[in-house]
Structure formats: C-alpha cells, structure tokens
C-alpha positions as CSV (number, residue, x, y, z in Angstrom):
1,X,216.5,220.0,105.5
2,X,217.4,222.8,103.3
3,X,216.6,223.2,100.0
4,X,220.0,222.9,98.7
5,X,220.1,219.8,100.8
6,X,217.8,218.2,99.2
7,X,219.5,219.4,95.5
8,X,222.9,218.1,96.8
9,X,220.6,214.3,97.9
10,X,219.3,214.6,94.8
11,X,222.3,215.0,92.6
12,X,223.8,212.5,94.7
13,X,221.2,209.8,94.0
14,X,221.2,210.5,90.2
15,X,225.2,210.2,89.9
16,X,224.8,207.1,92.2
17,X,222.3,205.1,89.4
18,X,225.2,205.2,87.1
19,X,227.6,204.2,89.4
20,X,229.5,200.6,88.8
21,X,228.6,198.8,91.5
22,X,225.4,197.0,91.8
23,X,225.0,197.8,95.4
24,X,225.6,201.8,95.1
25,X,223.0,201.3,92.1
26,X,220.2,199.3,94.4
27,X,220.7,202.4,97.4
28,X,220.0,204.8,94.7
29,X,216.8,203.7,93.5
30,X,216.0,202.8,97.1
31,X,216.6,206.3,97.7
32,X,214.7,207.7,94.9
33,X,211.5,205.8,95.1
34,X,211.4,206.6,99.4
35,X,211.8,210.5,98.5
36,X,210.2,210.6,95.1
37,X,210.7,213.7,93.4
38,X,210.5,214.8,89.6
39,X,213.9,215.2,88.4
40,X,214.4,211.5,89.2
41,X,211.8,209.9,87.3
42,X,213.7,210.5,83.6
43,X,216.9,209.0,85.0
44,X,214.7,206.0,86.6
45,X,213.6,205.1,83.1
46,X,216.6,205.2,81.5
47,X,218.0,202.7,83.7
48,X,215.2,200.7,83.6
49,X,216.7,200.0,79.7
50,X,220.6,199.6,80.7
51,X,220.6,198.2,84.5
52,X,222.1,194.6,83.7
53,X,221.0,193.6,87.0
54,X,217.6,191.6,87.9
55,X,217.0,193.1,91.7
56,X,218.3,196.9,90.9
57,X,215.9,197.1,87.6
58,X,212.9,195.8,90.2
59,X,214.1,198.4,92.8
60,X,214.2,201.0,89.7
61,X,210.1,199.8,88.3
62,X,209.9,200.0,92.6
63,X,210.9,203.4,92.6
64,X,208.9,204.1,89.5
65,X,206.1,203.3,90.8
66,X,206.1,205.8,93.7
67,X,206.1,208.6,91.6
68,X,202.7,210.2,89.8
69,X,201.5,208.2,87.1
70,X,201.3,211.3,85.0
71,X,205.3,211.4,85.4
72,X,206.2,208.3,84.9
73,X,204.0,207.1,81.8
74,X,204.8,208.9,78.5
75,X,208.6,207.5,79.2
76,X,207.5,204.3,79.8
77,X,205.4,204.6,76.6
78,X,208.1,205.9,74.7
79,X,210.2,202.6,76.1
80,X,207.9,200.2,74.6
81,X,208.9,201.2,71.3
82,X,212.7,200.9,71.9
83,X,214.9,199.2,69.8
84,X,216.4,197.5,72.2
85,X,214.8,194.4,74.0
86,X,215.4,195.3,77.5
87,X,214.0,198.7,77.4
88,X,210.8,197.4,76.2
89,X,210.7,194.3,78.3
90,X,211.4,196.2,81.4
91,X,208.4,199.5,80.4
92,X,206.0,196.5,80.0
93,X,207.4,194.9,83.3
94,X,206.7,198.5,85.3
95,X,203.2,199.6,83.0
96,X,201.7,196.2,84.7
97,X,203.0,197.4,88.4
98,X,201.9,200.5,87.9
99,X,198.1,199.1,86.5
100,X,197.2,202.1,85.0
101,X,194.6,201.1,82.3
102,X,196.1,204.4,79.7
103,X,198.5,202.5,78.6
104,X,196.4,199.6,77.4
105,X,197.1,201.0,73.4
106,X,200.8,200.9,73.9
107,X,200.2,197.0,74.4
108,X,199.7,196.1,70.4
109,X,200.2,193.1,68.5
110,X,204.0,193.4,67.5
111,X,204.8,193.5,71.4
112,X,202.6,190.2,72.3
113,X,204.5,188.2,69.5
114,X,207.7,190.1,70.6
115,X,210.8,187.6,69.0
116,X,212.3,188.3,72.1
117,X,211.0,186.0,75.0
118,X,211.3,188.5,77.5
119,X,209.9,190.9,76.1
120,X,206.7,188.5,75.0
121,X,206.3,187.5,78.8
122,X,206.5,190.9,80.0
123,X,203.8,191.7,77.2
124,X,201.5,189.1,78.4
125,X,201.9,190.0,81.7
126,X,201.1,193.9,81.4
127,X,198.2,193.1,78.6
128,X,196.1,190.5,81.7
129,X,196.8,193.5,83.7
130,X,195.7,196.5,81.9
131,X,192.8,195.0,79.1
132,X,189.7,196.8,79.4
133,X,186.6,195.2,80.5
134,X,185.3,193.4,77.5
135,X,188.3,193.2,76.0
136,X,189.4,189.9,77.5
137,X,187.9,187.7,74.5
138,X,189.9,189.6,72.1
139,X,193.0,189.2,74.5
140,X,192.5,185.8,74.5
141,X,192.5,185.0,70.9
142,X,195.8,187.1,70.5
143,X,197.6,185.2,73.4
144,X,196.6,181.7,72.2
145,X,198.3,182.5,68.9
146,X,201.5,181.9,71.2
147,X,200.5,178.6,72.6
148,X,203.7,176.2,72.1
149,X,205.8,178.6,71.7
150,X,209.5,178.5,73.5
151,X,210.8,176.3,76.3
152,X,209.0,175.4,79.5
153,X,209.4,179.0,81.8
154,X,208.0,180.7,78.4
155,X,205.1,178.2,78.5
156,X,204.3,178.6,82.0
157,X,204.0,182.7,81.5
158,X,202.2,182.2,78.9
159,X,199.6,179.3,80.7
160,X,199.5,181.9,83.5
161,X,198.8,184.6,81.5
162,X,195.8,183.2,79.6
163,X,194.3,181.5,83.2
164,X,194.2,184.9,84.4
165,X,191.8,186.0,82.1
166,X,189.4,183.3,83.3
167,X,186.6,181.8,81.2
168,X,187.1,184.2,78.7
169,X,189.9,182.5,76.9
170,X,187.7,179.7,76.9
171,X,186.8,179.7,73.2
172,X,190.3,180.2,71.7
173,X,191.7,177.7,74.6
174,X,189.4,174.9,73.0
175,X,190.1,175.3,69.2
176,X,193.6,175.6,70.2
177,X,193.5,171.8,71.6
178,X,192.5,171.0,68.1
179,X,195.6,172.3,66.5
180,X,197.6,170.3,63.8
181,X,200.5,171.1,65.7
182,X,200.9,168.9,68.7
183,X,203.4,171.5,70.5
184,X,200.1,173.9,70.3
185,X,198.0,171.3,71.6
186,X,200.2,170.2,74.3
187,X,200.3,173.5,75.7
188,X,197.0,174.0,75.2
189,X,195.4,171.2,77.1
190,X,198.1,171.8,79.8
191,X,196.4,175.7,80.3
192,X,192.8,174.2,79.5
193,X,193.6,171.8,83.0
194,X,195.3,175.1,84.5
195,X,192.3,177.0,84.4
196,X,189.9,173.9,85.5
197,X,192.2,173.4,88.2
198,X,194.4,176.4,89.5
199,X,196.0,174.4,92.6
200,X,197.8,172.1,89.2
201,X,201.6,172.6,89.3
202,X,202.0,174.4,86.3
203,X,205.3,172.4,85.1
204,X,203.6,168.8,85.7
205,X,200.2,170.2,84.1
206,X,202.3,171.1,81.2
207,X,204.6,167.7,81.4
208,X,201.5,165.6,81.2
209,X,199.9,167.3,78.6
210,X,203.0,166.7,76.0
211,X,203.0,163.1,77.3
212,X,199.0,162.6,76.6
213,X,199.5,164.4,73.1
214,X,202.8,162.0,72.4
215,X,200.8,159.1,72.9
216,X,197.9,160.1,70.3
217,X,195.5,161.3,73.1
218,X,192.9,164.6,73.2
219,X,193.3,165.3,76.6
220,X,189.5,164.7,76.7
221,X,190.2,160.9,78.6
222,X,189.8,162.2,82.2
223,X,186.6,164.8,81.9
C-alpha cells in the first residue's frame, strides 16, 4: 500500500468515528485499533467521552488499547478530570484495560466517591487494578467508605471490587460490619461472605445479608 493510501484509510477511519450510525462508528474503531497508528489515538479518546453507545465505546477503549501506552495515557489522564461523567467513567474504564500502574495518582479520592455511579464503579474497578503493592490496605479503607451505597449492580461492583483485593480489606471489611447503619452492614457482611467464599452468587450473598441484618442479626450465626 502506498503512503497516500494509507493517509486516505486513515482520513477515512477518522471521518467514520463521527459518523451517525452506530455500525459505521463500531468499523471505524475496529479499523483503528487492527492498524494502530498515531493520528488516531486523539480522535479515539475523544469518542471515548461522546460515543452514546455501550459496544462502540468498548471497541474505542479496544482500539485504545492497541496503541503505545505513551500515546494513549496523558489523554486518558486528562479525561479523568472532565466535567462530564462519561468522559471520566469511560478513561477510568480504559486506564484498568490498559493496567499500566502510571496512572495509579490520577485514581484520587474525589473519583472513588464519584456522585456519579458510573463513574464510582469504573473508579473502583481501575483503582483494584492499578494500586501499588502495599497500597492495598489503604485502598481498602477508601472503598469501604462506599459500602451501602446505591442499588444492587452498584453493590455488587463494589463487593467485587473490595474481594479483589483479598485479605487486605480485611480490617476495614470487619469494622464495617459494625456500622450504625444497617445498609453499611448489610453490604458489608454480604462482601465479608464474598471474600470467604468466592463461588457465592454475589446477588443472593448480598440478598441474605440485608435479610440477616433486618432481622437484628451480626452475620456472625453461621461461622
């Protein structure tokens, strides 16, 4: 292929990640993440932050991912900071494909107690992934400040999320089942099981924890 091919694929592929049709959107980023190249990664990002749909933003992170780290992460860093939810949520989403452990200070505070669910999930899921070695206890008391926290899929992220770090969350896990707040203490029992026993469906671990907390008991009955 000729050079000016490739600029004519190329030009091609970024008008088509603004097209209007989902499925011209999904061949695009199809497209750029099986030829990476540098003049794509910009445009990748940026509709990482406006794509509207679920399975082209995962082909876009997809496509991210194929390109050099060094390309790819000061925009995703920059993302993180957005003002708008879905730019952030979706930089988290891709800085946890991608695994690369740099990016670990972008993960504060503010974006694991994001108001926004999404972006809160995506934060948990990118912090499990990236925290340093030795970092995990910390982690772990950040992420338990979140226990009881939004409906049942939110719970689940975040039960996931804190089982992944292993016995580390141990310490926060157990003062959380003490909480005055029985939504706290559901959800922490529920991850405390979770973690003793992975192969627990998450939902019913969760669904009989609020039900042993409702009727005035620890959790502690069955160990």
């Amino acid at each position: 292929m000729t050079t000016t091919g490739q600029d004519t694929d190329a030009v091609r592929v970024l008008q088509e990640l603004e097209d209007g049709r989902s499925s011209v959107r999904l061949r695009a980023a199809l497209a750029a993440g099986t030829t990476p190249a540098p003049c794509f990664v910009d445009k990748l990002v940026e509709r990482c932050a406006l794509e509207p749909e679920f399975f082209v933003r995962d082909m876009l992170t997809w496509a991210l991912t194929r390109h050099p780290v060094s390309m790819t992460l000061p925009g995703l860093l920059r993302e993180v900071r957005s003002e708008r939810a879905r730019a952030r949520s979706q930089a988290l989403h891709t800085l946890s494909k991608i695994g690369d452990r740099r990016a670990w200070p972008a993960i504060t505070r503010e974006l694991l107690s994001d108001a926004d669910d999404e972006v809160a999930r995506s934060a948990w899921r990118a912090a499990v992934v990236l925290v340093p070695e030795g970092e995990e206890p910390g982690l772990a008391a950040v992420l338990t400040r979140q226990l009881g926290r939004g409906g049942r899929e939110t719970q689940l992220s975040l039960s996931r999320a804190l089982v992944a770090l292993g016995d580390a969350v141990l310490p926060a896990l157990r003062a959380a089942t003490t909480s005055p707040d029985r939504h706290v203490r559901a959800h922490a029992l529920a991850t405390e099981r979770l973690l003793r026993d992975p192969d627990a469906g998450s939902g019913f671990a969760i669904e009989e924890a609020k039900r042993v907390v409702a009727l005035g008991g620890s959790g502690e009955e069955g160990r």
